[in-house]
mmCIF file of C-alpha atoms and ligand atoms in Angstrom:
data_model
loop_
_atom_site.group_PDB
_atom_site.id
_atom_site.type_symbol
_atom_site.label_atom_id
_atom_site.label_comp_id
_atom_site.label_asym_id
_atom_site.label_seq_id
_atom_site.Cartn_x
_atom_site.Cartn_y
_atom_site.Cartn_z
ATOM 1 C CA MET A 1 9.685 -8.899 16.868
ATOM 2 C CA THR A 2 10.053 -6.790 20.540
ATOM 3 C CA PRO A 3 11.460 -3.516 20.175
ATOM 4 C CA ASN A 4 13.877 -5.207 22.662
ATOM 5 C CA GLU A 5 14.738 -7.319 20.297
ATOM 6 C CA LEU A 6 15.172 -5.421 17.431
ATOM 7 C CA THR A 7 18.068 -3.679 19.808
ATOM 8 C CA GLU A 8 19.173 -6.856 20.052
ATOM 9 C CA ALA A 9 19.716 -7.809 16.494
ATOM 10 C CA PHE A 10 21.110 -4.797 15.863
ATOM 11 C CA THR A 11 23.832 -4.918 18.196
ATOM 12 C CA ALA A 12 24.235 -8.464 17.288
ATOM 13 C CA VAL A 13 24.288 -7.006 13.196
ATOM 14 C CA TYR A 14 26.706 -3.692 14.205
ATOM 15 C CA GLY A 15 28.576 -4.133 17.449
ATOM 16 C CA GLU A 16 26.625 -0.828 19.202
ATOM 17 C CA ALA A 17 23.521 -0.553 20.076
ATOM 18 C CA PRO A 18 20.688 1.522 17.574
ATOM 19 C CA ASP A 19 19.472 5.553 18.410
ATOM 20 C CA GLY A 20 16.198 4.327 18.473
ATOM 21 C CA VAL A 21 13.839 1.520 16.787
ATOM 22 C CA TRP A 22 10.622 2.551 14.097
ATOM 23 C CA ALA A 23 7.744 0.644 12.943
ATOM 24 C CA ALA A 24 5.538 1.854 9.722
ATOM 25 C CA PRO A 25 2.632 -0.164 8.727
ATOM 26 C CA GLY A 26 1.418 -2.019 5.682
ATOM 27 C CA ARG A 27 -2.109 -1.383 4.781
ATOM 28 C CA VAL A 28 -5.360 -3.625 3.055
ATOM 29 C CA ASN A 29 -7.689 -0.810 1.129
ATOM 30 C CA LEU A 30 -10.959 -1.470 1.778
ATOM 31 C CA ILE A 31 -11.614 -0.080 -1.588
ATOM 32 C CA GLY A 32 -10.808 2.708 -3.983
ATOM 33 C CA GLU A 33 -8.519 0.816 -6.221
ATOM 34 C CA HIS A 34 -5.986 2.900 -9.176
ATOM 35 C CA THR A 35 -7.962 5.769 -8.083
ATOM 36 C CA ASP A 36 -5.163 7.461 -5.870
ATOM 37 C CA TYR A 37 -3.399 7.777 -9.765
ATOM 38 C CA ASN A 38 -6.366 9.899 -10.761
ATOM 39 C CA ASP A 39 -6.541 11.951 -7.892
ATOM 40 C CA GLY A 40 -9.779 10.146 -6.639
ATOM 41 C CA PHE A 41 -10.807 9.021 -2.793
ATOM 42 C CA VAL A 42 -9.176 5.662 -1.153
ATOM 43 C CA LEU A 43 -9.481 4.242 1.916
ATOM 44 C CA PRO A 44 -7.252 2.420 3.584
ATOM 45 C CA ILE A 45 -6.430 0.967 6.552
ATOM 46 C CA ALA A 46 -2.803 0.161 8.381
ATOM 47 C CA LEU A 47 -2.171 -3.609 9.196
ATOM 48 C CA PRO A 48 -0.516 -5.019 12.260
ATOM 49 C CA HIS A 49 1.960 -6.018 9.965
ATOM 50 C CA ALA A 50 4.620 -3.350 9.917
ATOM 51 C CA ALA A 51 8.127 -3.200 8.701
ATOM 52 C CA ARG A 52 10.202 -2.160 12.172
ATOM 53 C CA ALA A 53 14.259 -0.698 11.899
ATOM 54 C CA ALA A 54 17.185 -0.487 14.299
ATOM 55 C CA VAL A 55 18.594 2.703 13.382
ATOM 56 C CA ARG A 56 21.731 4.601 13.904
ATOM 57 C CA LEU A 57 23.160 7.421 12.629
ATOM 58 C CA ARG A 58 26.574 7.595 11.791
ATOM 59 C CA ALA A 59 29.036 10.708 11.624
ATOM 60 C CA ASP A 60 29.623 9.651 8.004
ATOM 61 C CA ASP A 61 27.061 9.291 4.549
ATOM 62 C CA ARG A 62 27.634 6.185 3.987
ATOM 63 C CA LEU A 63 24.826 3.361 4.620
ATOM 64 C CA ARG A 64 25.339 0.033 5.993
ATOM 65 C CA LEU A 65 21.299 -1.461 5.290
ATOM 66 C CA HIS A 66 21.044 -5.308 6.858
ATOM 67 C CA SER A 67 17.000 -7.339 6.980
ATOM 68 C CA ALA A 68 16.024 -10.114 8.184
ATOM 69 C CA GLN A 69 14.475 -11.490 5.563
ATOM 70 C CA GLY A 70 17.457 -10.660 3.782
ATOM 71 C CA ASP A 71 20.432 -13.091 2.421
ATOM 72 C CA GLY A 72 22.170 -12.760 5.894
ATOM 73 C CA GLY A 73 24.897 -10.154 4.003
ATOM 74 C CA VAL A 74 24.860 -6.224 5.004
ATOM 75 C CA VAL A 75 24.231 -3.843 2.067
ATOM 76 C CA GLU A 76 26.854 -0.739 2.062
ATOM 77 C CA LEU A 77 26.222 2.214 0.173
ATOM 78 C CA THR A 78 28.472 5.588 -0.238
ATOM 79 C CA ALA A 79 26.422 8.229 -0.783
ATOM 80 C CA ASP A 80 27.675 8.343 -4.286
ATOM 81 C CA GLN A 81 25.821 4.565 -4.874
ATOM 82 C CA VAL A 82 22.897 6.327 -3.208
ATOM 83 C CA ARG A 83 21.447 7.438 -7.254
ATOM 84 C CA PRO A 84 18.171 5.985 -8.624
ATOM 85 C CA GLY A 85 18.810 2.975 -10.284
ATOM 86 C CA ALA A 86 21.945 2.491 -8.808
ATOM 87 C CA VAL A 87 20.572 0.082 -6.179
ATOM 88 C CA PRO A 88 19.291 -3.521 -6.195
ATOM 89 C CA GLY A 89 16.784 -5.449 -4.637
ATOM 90 C CA TRP A 90 15.092 -4.842 -1.114
ATOM 91 C CA ALA A 91 17.475 -2.716 -0.214
ATOM 92 C CA ARG A 92 16.337 0.557 -3.122
ATOM 93 C CA TYR A 93 13.042 1.190 -0.928
ATOM 94 C CA PRO A 94 14.985 2.434 2.441
ATOM 95 C CA ALA A 95 17.894 3.457 0.471
ATOM 96 C CA GLY A 96 15.487 5.438 -2.076
ATOM 97 C CA VAL A 97 14.276 7.637 0.951
ATOM 98 C CA VAL A 98 17.598 8.874 2.173
ATOM 99 C CA TRP A 99 17.678 9.522 -1.286
ATOM 100 C CA ALA A 100 14.024 11.335 -2.055
ATOM 101 C CA LEU A 101 15.164 13.310 1.989
ATOM 102 C CA ARG A 102 19.125 14.845 0.293
ATOM 103 C CA ASP A 103 17.033 15.721 -2.841
ATOM 104 C CA ALA A 104 14.288 18.147 -1.331
ATOM 105 C CA GLY A 105 17.382 19.843 0.097
ATOM 106 C CA HIS A 106 18.053 17.370 3.519
ATOM 107 C CA PRO A 107 21.249 17.668 4.255
ATOM 108 C CA VAL A 108 20.906 14.429 5.920
ATOM 109 C CA GLY A 109 23.919 11.934 6.770
ATOM 110 C CA GLY A 110 24.129 7.900 6.521
ATOM 111 C CA ALA A 111 22.822 5.650 8.964
ATOM 112 C CA ASP A 112 23.380 1.833 9.822
ATOM 113 C CA ILE A 113 20.174 -0.107 9.522
ATOM 114 C CA HIS A 114 18.692 -3.288 10.846
ATOM 115 C CA PHE A 115 14.557 -4.060 9.240
ATOM 116 C CA ASP A 116 12.883 -6.685 10.241
ATOM 117 C CA SER A 117 8.904 -6.389 7.824
ATOM 118 C CA ASP A 118 6.277 -8.843 8.837
ATOM 119 C CA VAL A 119 4.335 -7.418 5.831
ATOM 120 C CA PRO A 120 3.840 -9.827 3.727
ATOM 121 C CA THR A 121 6.278 -9.165 0.437
ATOM 122 C CA GLY A 122 4.435 -8.768 -3.341
ATOM 123 C CA ALA A 123 0.818 -9.581 -1.791
ATOM 124 C CA GLY A 124 -0.545 -6.268 -2.888
ATOM 125 C CA LEU A 125 -0.238 -5.379 1.171
ATOM 126 C CA SER A 126 1.907 -2.846 0.774
ATOM 127 C CA SER A 127 6.174 -4.355 1.866
ATOM 128 C CA SER A 128 7.866 -1.676 -0.135
ATOM 129 C CA ALA A 129 5.771 1.287 0.990
ATOM 130 C CA ALA A 130 5.962 -0.264 4.512
ATOM 131 C CA LEU A 131 10.372 -0.474 3.986
ATOM 132 C CA GLU A 132 11.001 3.605 3.168
ATOM 133 C CA CYS A 133 8.053 4.633 5.738
ATOM 134 C CA VAL A 134 9.809 3.523 8.021
ATOM 135 C CA VAL A 135 13.077 5.004 7.476
ATOM 136 C CA ALA A 136 11.406 8.367 6.251
ATOM 137 C CA VAL A 137 10.221 8.829 9.981
ATOM 138 C CA ALA A 138 12.713 7.584 11.832
ATOM 139 C CA TYR A 139 15.358 9.829 9.936
ATOM 140 C CA ASN A 140 11.900 12.765 10.814
ATOM 141 C CA ASP A 141 12.385 12.053 14.037
ATOM 142 C CA LEU A 142 16.702 11.458 14.408
ATOM 143 C CA TRP A 143 17.700 14.300 12.447
ATOM 144 C CA ASP A 144 15.044 16.962 13.956
ATOM 145 C CA LEU A 145 13.122 17.188 10.105
ATOM 146 C CA GLY A 146 10.037 18.850 11.530
ATOM 147 C CA LEU A 147 7.860 17.083 8.222
ATOM 148 C CA GLY A 148 4.530 15.808 8.908
ATOM 149 C CA ARG A 149 2.805 13.026 8.232
ATOM 150 C CA VAL A 150 1.702 14.489 4.956
ATOM 151 C CA GLU A 151 5.275 15.443 4.045
ATOM 152 C CA LEU A 152 6.941 12.187 4.817
ATOM 153 C CA GLY A 153 4.329 9.496 2.778
ATOM 154 C CA LEU A 154 4.826 11.454 -0.417
ATOM 155 C CA LEU A 155 8.762 11.306 -0.190
ATOM 156 C CA ALA A 156 8.368 7.310 0.355
ATOM 157 C CA GLN A 157 5.879 7.638 -2.897
ATOM 158 C CA ARG A 158 8.933 9.991 -4.809
ATOM 159 C CA ALA A 159 11.170 7.538 -3.791
ATOM 160 C CA GLU A 160 9.456 5.089 -4.547
ATOM 161 C CA ASN A 161 8.802 6.830 -8.306
ATOM 162 C CA VAL A 162 11.944 7.975 -9.332
ATOM 163 C CA PHE A 163 14.939 5.921 -7.523
ATOM 164 C CA VAL A 164 12.359 2.291 -7.679
ATOM 165 C CA GLY A 165 11.353 3.558 -10.434
ATOM 166 C CA VAL A 166 7.852 1.849 -9.929
ATOM 167 C CA PRO A 167 5.075 5.222 -11.101
ATOM 168 C CA CYS A 168 2.398 4.469 -7.817
ATOM 169 C CA GLY A 169 0.445 7.067 -6.312
ATOM 170 C CA ALA A 170 0.622 8.219 -3.169
ATOM 171 C CA MET A 171 -1.933 5.917 -1.429
ATOM 172 C CA ASP A 172 0.244 3.019 -0.155
ATOM 173 C CA GLN A 173 2.821 5.538 1.236
ATOM 174 C CA LEU A 174 -0.251 7.860 2.712
ATOM 175 C CA ALA A 175 -1.597 5.169 4.269
ATOM 176 C CA SER A 176 1.553 3.859 6.399
ATOM 177 C CA THR A 177 2.096 7.439 7.410
ATOM 178 C CA CYS A 178 -1.198 8.084 8.096
ATOM 179 C CA CYS A 179 -3.289 5.559 9.384
ATOM 180 C CA GLU A 180 -4.688 5.326 12.819
ATOM 181 C CA ALA A 181 -6.296 2.578 14.767
ATOM 182 C CA GLY A 182 -9.640 1.809 14.073
ATOM 183 C CA ARG A 183 -9.868 3.882 11.901
ATOM 184 C CA ALA A 184 -9.860 4.474 8.100
ATOM 185 C CA MET A 185 -8.454 7.245 6.201
ATOM 186 C CA PHE A 186 -10.565 8.551 3.804
ATOM 187 C CA LEU A 187 -8.680 10.633 1.816
ATOM 188 C CA ASP A 188 -8.741 12.631 -1.193
ATOM 189 C CA THR A 189 -5.563 12.420 -3.513
ATOM 190 C CA ARG A 190 -5.907 15.176 -5.302
ATOM 191 C CA THR A 191 -6.055 18.077 -2.164
ATOM 192 C CA LEU A 192 -4.525 14.876 0.046
ATOM 193 C CA THR A 193 -7.383 16.110 3.210
ATOM 194 C CA ALA A 194 -7.845 13.069 4.623
ATOM 195 C CA ARG A 195 -11.302 11.765 7.624
ATOM 196 C CA GLN A 196 -10.258 9.475 9.536
ATOM 197 C CA LEU A 197 -12.948 7.688 9.954
ATOM 198 C CA PRO A 198 -13.724 4.970 13.221
ATOM 199 C CA VAL A 199 -14.100 1.474 11.878
ATOM 200 C CA ASP A 200 -15.659 -0.720 14.474
ATOM 201 C CA LEU A 201 -16.745 -3.591 12.519
ATOM 202 C CA ALA A 202 -16.599 -6.185 15.768
ATOM 203 C CA ALA A 203 -18.891 -4.246 17.176
ATOM 204 C CA ALA A 204 -21.421 -5.133 14.181
ATOM 205 C CA GLY A 205 -21.056 -8.592 14.692
ATOM 206 C CA LEU A 206 -18.630 -8.053 11.166
ATOM 207 C CA ARG A 207 -14.441 -9.521 9.711
ATOM 208 C CA LEU A 208 -12.335 -8.426 7.705
ATOM 209 C CA LEU A 209 -10.464 -11.312 6.622
ATOM 210 C CA VAL A 210 -7.192 -11.173 4.311
ATOM 211 C CA VAL A 211 -6.194 -13.536 2.114
ATOM 212 C CA ASP A 212 -2.806 -13.500 0.106
ATOM 213 C CA THR A 213 -3.342 -15.775 -2.969
ATOM 214 C CA ARG A 214 0.548 -15.848 -2.772
ATOM 215 C CA VAL A 215 0.816 -15.477 -6.624
ATOM 216 C CA LYS A 216 3.296 -12.591 -6.356
ATOM 217 C CA HIS A 217 2.318 -9.622 -7.796
ATOM 218 C CA ASP A 218 4.681 -7.043 -9.169
ATOM 219 C CA LEU A 219 4.012 -3.702 -10.119
ATOM 220 C CA ALA A 220 7.054 -3.102 -12.387
ATOM 221 C CA ASP A 221 6.076 -4.835 -14.352
ATOM 222 C CA GLY A 222 4.819 -2.905 -16.751
ATOM 223 C CA ALA A 223 0.887 -3.408 -16.739
ATOM 224 C CA TYR A 224 0.179 -1.484 -13.601
ATOM 225 C CA ALA A 225 2.369 1.397 -16.226
ATOM 226 C CA GLU A 226 0.237 0.839 -19.149
ATOM 227 C CA ARG A 227 -2.978 1.094 -17.092
ATOM 228 C CA ARG A 228 -2.141 4.670 -15.514
ATOM 229 C CA SER A 229 -0.891 5.894 -19.067
ATOM 230 C CA GLY A 230 -3.550 5.023 -20.380
ATOM 231 C CA CYS A 231 -5.634 6.961 -17.484
ATOM 232 C CA GLU A 232 -3.321 9.776 -17.946
ATOM 233 C CA LYS A 233 -4.853 9.362 -21.617
ATOM 234 C CA ALA A 234 -8.473 9.332 -21.206
ATOM 235 C CA ALA A 235 -8.353 12.354 -19.348
ATOM 236 C CA GLY A 236 -6.770 14.368 -21.769
ATOM 237 C CA LEU A 237 -9.255 13.170 -24.924
ATOM 238 C CA LEU A 238 -11.784 14.168 -22.999
ATOM 239 C CA GLY A 239 -10.193 17.104 -22.318
ATOM 240 C CA LEU A 240 -10.144 16.833 -18.231
ATOM 241 C CA PRO A 241 -6.849 17.192 -15.457
ATOM 242 C CA ALA A 242 -7.571 13.695 -14.328
ATOM 243 C CA LEU A 243 -10.820 11.588 -14.412
ATOM 244 C CA ARG A 244 -11.557 12.585 -11.038
ATOM 245 C CA ASP A 245 -13.147 15.260 -12.651
ATOM 246 C CA LEU A 246 -15.265 12.730 -14.295
ATOM 247 C CA GLY A 247 -18.808 12.075 -12.090
ATOM 248 C CA PRO A 248 -21.129 9.609 -12.512
ATOM 249 C CA ALA A 249 -23.343 11.796 -14.282
ATOM 250 C CA GLY A 250 -21.064 13.133 -17.273
ATOM 251 C CA LEU A 251 -19.938 9.299 -17.910
ATOM 252 C CA PRO A 252 -22.119 8.705 -20.581
ATOM 253 C CA ALA A 253 -21.626 11.502 -22.356
ATOM 254 C CA ALA A 254 -17.928 10.823 -21.910
ATOM 255 C CA LEU A 255 -18.128 6.731 -23.232
ATOM 256 C CA ASP A 256 -19.422 8.091 -26.233
ATOM 257 C CA ALA A 257 -16.061 10.581 -26.707
ATOM 258 C CA LEU A 258 -13.613 8.453 -26.327
ATOM 259 C CA PRO A 259 -12.479 6.546 -29.358
ATOM 260 C CA ASP A 260 -11.994 2.940 -28.161
ATOM 261 C CA GLU A 261 -13.160 0.544 -25.954
ATOM 262 C CA GLY A 262 -9.919 -0.060 -23.784
ATOM 263 C CA LEU A 263 -10.005 4.045 -22.785
ATOM 264 C CA ARG A 264 -13.645 4.047 -21.937
ATOM 265 C CA ALA A 265 -13.303 0.313 -19.705
ATOM 266 C CA LEU A 266 -10.689 2.240 -17.528
ATOM 267 C CA THR A 267 -12.823 5.320 -17.360
ATOM 268 C CA ARG A 268 -16.255 2.939 -16.368
ATOM 269 C CA HIS A 269 -13.793 2.115 -13.517
ATOM 270 C CA VAL A 270 -12.104 5.317 -12.216
ATOM 271 C CA VAL A 271 -14.860 6.822 -12.486
ATOM 272 C CA THR A 272 -17.839 4.262 -10.760
ATOM 273 C CA GLU A 273 -14.616 3.353 -8.605
ATOM 274 C CA ASN A 274 -14.514 6.890 -6.647
ATOM 275 C CA ALA A 275 -18.369 6.406 -6.216
ATOM 276 C CA ARG A 276 -18.343 3.537 -4.473
ATOM 277 C CA VAL A 277 -15.494 5.580 -1.941
ATOM 278 C CA GLU A 278 -18.177 7.898 -1.457
ATOM 279 C CA ALA A 279 -21.170 5.254 -0.629
ATOM 280 C CA ALA A 280 -18.568 2.960 0.881
ATOM 281 C CA VAL A 281 -18.221 6.986 3.216
ATOM 282 C CA GLU A 282 -21.742 6.943 3.780
ATOM 283 C CA ALA A 283 -22.189 3.147 5.104
ATOM 284 C CA MET A 284 -19.902 3.530 7.834
ATOM 285 C CA LEU A 285 -20.541 7.390 8.457
ATOM 286 C CA ALA A 286 -24.712 5.391 9.102
ATOM 287 C CA GLY A 287 -23.104 2.872 11.176
ATOM 288 C CA ASP A 288 -24.117 0.345 8.351
ATOM 289 C CA PRO A 289 -20.212 -1.458 8.139
ATOM 290 C CA ALA A 290 -21.996 -4.599 6.371
ATOM 291 C CA ALA A 291 -23.486 -2.328 3.557
ATOM 292 C CA LEU A 292 -20.007 -1.972 2.271
ATOM 293 C CA GLY A 293 -20.390 -5.978 1.791
ATOM 294 C CA PRO A 294 -21.905 -5.870 -2.422
ATOM 295 C CA ILE A 295 -19.912 -2.338 -2.610
ATOM 296 C CA LEU A 296 -17.204 -4.382 -2.457
ATOM 297 C CA THR A 297 -17.636 -7.256 -4.852
ATOM 298 C CA ALA A 298 -19.535 -4.452 -7.311
ATOM 299 C CA GLY A 299 -15.171 -2.634 -7.553
ATOM 300 C CA HIS A 300 -14.360 -6.601 -7.934
ATOM 301 C CA ALA A 301 -16.425 -6.949 -11.010
ATOM 302 C CA SER A 302 -15.511 -3.469 -12.149
ATOM 303 C CA LEU A 303 -11.038 -4.758 -11.234
ATOM 304 C CA ARG A 304 -11.894 -7.812 -13.259
ATOM 305 C CA ASP A 305 -14.156 -7.062 -16.497
ATOM 306 C CA ASP A 306 -13.226 -3.160 -16.773
ATOM 307 C CA PHE A 307 -9.488 -2.069 -15.351
ATOM 308 C CA ARG A 308 -8.365 -5.577 -16.021
ATOM 309 C CA VAL A 309 -5.874 -6.312 -13.114
ATOM 310 C CA SER A 310 -7.310 -9.963 -11.115
ATOM 311 C CA CYS A 311 -6.227 -12.587 -12.158
ATOM 312 C CA ASP A 312 -8.236 -16.696 -11.739
ATOM 313 C CA GLU A 313 -6.649 -17.081 -8.278
ATOM 314 C CA THR A 314 -7.958 -13.294 -6.521
ATOM 315 C CA ASP A 315 -11.417 -14.084 -8.846
ATOM 316 C CA LEU A 316 -11.640 -16.999 -7.230
ATOM 317 C CA VAL A 317 -11.248 -16.191 -3.737
ATOM 318 C CA VAL A 318 -13.891 -13.738 -4.388
ATOM 319 C CA GLU A 319 -16.839 -16.067 -5.400
ATOM 320 C CA THR A 320 -15.728 -19.075 -3.945
ATOM 321 C CA ALA A 321 -15.945 -16.459 -0.244
ATOM 322 C CA VAL A 322 -18.969 -15.175 -1.360
ATOM 323 C CA ALA A 323 -21.418 -18.403 -2.569
ATOM 324 C CA ALA A 324 -19.878 -19.362 0.888
ATOM 325 C CA GLY A 325 -21.898 -16.856 2.376
ATOM 326 C CA ALA A 326 -18.633 -13.569 2.556
ATOM 327 C CA LEU A 327 -21.338 -9.671 1.959
ATOM 328 C CA GLY A 328 -18.643 -9.222 -0.293
ATOM 329 C CA ALA A 329 -15.636 -9.010 -1.423
ATOM 330 C CA ARG A 330 -12.596 -7.118 -3.666
ATOM 331 C CA MET A 331 -8.932 -8.080 -4.701
ATOM 332 C CA THR A 332 -7.228 -5.205 -3.103
ATOM 333 C CA GLY A 333 -3.921 -3.111 -3.657
ATOM 334 C CA GLY A 334 -2.385 -3.049 -7.357
ATOM 335 C CA GLY A 335 -3.391 -6.194 -8.491
ATOM 336 C CA PHE A 336 -1.912 -8.682 -11.331
ATOM 337 C CA GLY A 337 -2.377 -11.498 -8.138
ATOM 338 C CA GLY A 338 -1.763 -10.235 -4.148
ATOM 339 C CA SER A 339 -4.540 -10.035 -1.905
ATOM 340 C CA VAL A 340 -8.578 -10.569 -1.743
ATOM 341 C CA ILE A 341 -10.197 -8.766 1.598
ATOM 342 C CA ALA A 342 -13.572 -10.529 2.256
ATOM 343 C CA LEU A 343 -16.357 -8.767 4.617
ATOM 344 C CA VAL A 344 -17.904 -11.559 6.671
ATOM 345 C CA ALA A 345 -19.845 -12.304 9.432
ATOM 346 C CA GLU A 346 -18.106 -12.570 13.104
ATOM 347 C CA ALA A 347 -19.679 -16.495 12.522
ATOM 348 C CA ASP A 348 -19.383 -17.458 8.815
ATOM 349 C CA ALA A 349 -15.492 -15.897 9.477
ATOM 350 C CA GLU A 350 -13.983 -19.838 9.526
ATOM 351 C CA HIS A 351 -16.372 -21.298 7.233
ATOM 352 C CA VAL A 352 -15.606 -19.081 4.940
ATOM 353 C CA ALA A 353 -11.606 -19.475 5.119
ATOM 354 C CA ALA A 354 -12.207 -22.895 4.591
ATOM 355 C CA ALA A 355 -14.310 -23.076 1.710
ATOM 356 C CA VAL A 356 -11.428 -20.598 -0.079
ATOM 357 C CA THR A 357 -8.624 -22.622 1.294
ATOM 358 C CA ALA A 358 -10.709 -25.975 0.157
ATOM 359 C CA ALA A 359 -11.167 -24.383 -3.658
ATOM 360 C CA PHE A 360 -7.529 -23.202 -3.903
ATOM 361 C CA THR A 361 -6.961 -27.619 -2.967
ATOM 362 C CA ALA A 362 -9.330 -28.323 -5.990
ATOM 363 C CA ALA A 363 -7.968 -25.812 -8.482
ATOM 364 C CA GLY A 364 -4.070 -27.051 -7.871
ATOM 365 C CA TYR A 365 -3.021 -23.576 -6.231
ATOM 366 C CA ALA A 366 -0.813 -22.801 -3.227
ATOM 367 C CA THR A 367 -2.146 -22.914 -0.161
ATOM 368 C CA PRO A 368 -3.559 -19.149 0.719
ATOM 369 C CA ARG A 369 -2.592 -17.372 3.625
ATOM 370 C CA VAL A 370 -5.296 -15.889 5.444
ATOM 371 C CA PHE A 371 -5.593 -13.596 8.457
ATOM 372 C CA THR A 372 -8.392 -10.956 10.333
ATOM 373 C CA ALA A 373 -7.596 -7.462 9.358
ATOM 374 C CA LEU A 374 -7.587 -4.970 12.439
ATOM 375 C CA ALA A 375 -6.992 -1.241 11.933
ATOM 376 C CA ALA A 376 -3.886 -0.855 13.549
ATOM 377 C CA GLN A 377 -1.861 3.124 14.403
ATOM 378 C CA GLY A 378 0.588 4.341 11.326
ATOM 379 C CA ALA A 379 4.086 4.857 11.144
ATOM 380 C CA ARG A 380 5.303 5.653 14.693
ATOM 381 C CA ARG A 381 8.528 4.996 17.093
ATOM 382 C CA LEU A 382 8.566 1.832 19.187
ATOM 383 C CA ALA A 383 11.878 3.196 21.284
HETATM 384 C C1 GLA B 1 -0.774 0.407 -5.870
HETATM 385 C C2 GLA B 1 -0.082 1.150 -5.907
HETATM 386 C C3 GLA B 1 -0.978 2.478 -5.349
HETATM 387 C C4 GLA B 1 -1.990 2.137 -6.182
HETATM 388 C C5 GLA B 1 -2.556 0.816 -6.321
HETATM 389 C C6 GLA B 1 -3.967 0.653 -6.742
HETATM 390 O O1 GLA B 1 -1.085 -0.760 -4.870
HETATM 391 O O2 GLA B 1 1.079 1.472 -5.727
HETATM 392 O O3 GLA B 1 -0.208 3.800 -5.615
HETATM 393 O O4 GLA B 1 -2.555 2.599 -7.100
HETATM 394 O O5 GLA B 1 -1.845 0.414 -6.413
HETATM 395 O O6 GLA B 1 -4.797 0.727 -6.514
#
């Protein structure tokens, strides 16, 4: 959908033209899963798939929200109704950002907004972060708030944590606001310093496939929160501010000190995953992206066996892709379904995609959606 199409759709819904059009992308994380709420490292790229929004400020403080993916109706909210826990459905993501801005002391008013997103929902590709971040950047521009990309991402994360009630880390929102085209963002989630690393897989004859298993994940279902509190408990028992503070050298002693296997497994994942991010960054800096392959597959094994957030469908994609010649593969995002990424040689891409699709048919699963990930630009104004 072009900015013109968004402008026309907005005008059809609200009867006048918008002030502008913005976009904020979904993401895939190359490596560094369930590390962001442990103060650790992540390495996401932004996808070309984005939430787009045509926005017109209102003279009052009402919000009117309409989505091309919705039921056709306009969700209308008074300022009073924009409070944590009070807004149901998809509208809580944009409304949450307006709440977070007001709660942070920005006296922003209302707006009419028309959304159109092509980020698959429930696929572990951060469709909700995209909806949040597009509102954050639009409001920043229209209200001349002067907020930086990191601040906007953190405001969107706060909307998700407090307004929506999902205790996520900051990766998805910061990927959506801060990623750059053609680059992967190596982010230290403790210091919030980011290094933008060139990622030119095509030049190395490689491709990154995304396989959306179509198994819907729902981070609000408690399993995510359980993992997070388990990690915090382990860090507390070890006398550390966060599991980030434990390096591979200290891991054996820490595992001996922890009282149960569940906490040991969570800790083992976080420590080894942070090390995998650092190894992936080294491979990229050395101009050897093919070396990412085994790192991805090892990351998946850790998420499956230690962190226990994979599922039969994501495991099947990883096994099938690797058996069909992928250099490596892993689930990406929160888990419990969602998507898998597979690093493949250009020449093997079709074969790997066909093998995964055939394996799903044989297992009686729905046909997965397969596409090539390109590192796209973070949130921005389109018109
Ligand atoms: C979800 C959360 C992120 C992160 C990932 C797992 O996407 O929103 O903050 O924790 O899961 O890496």
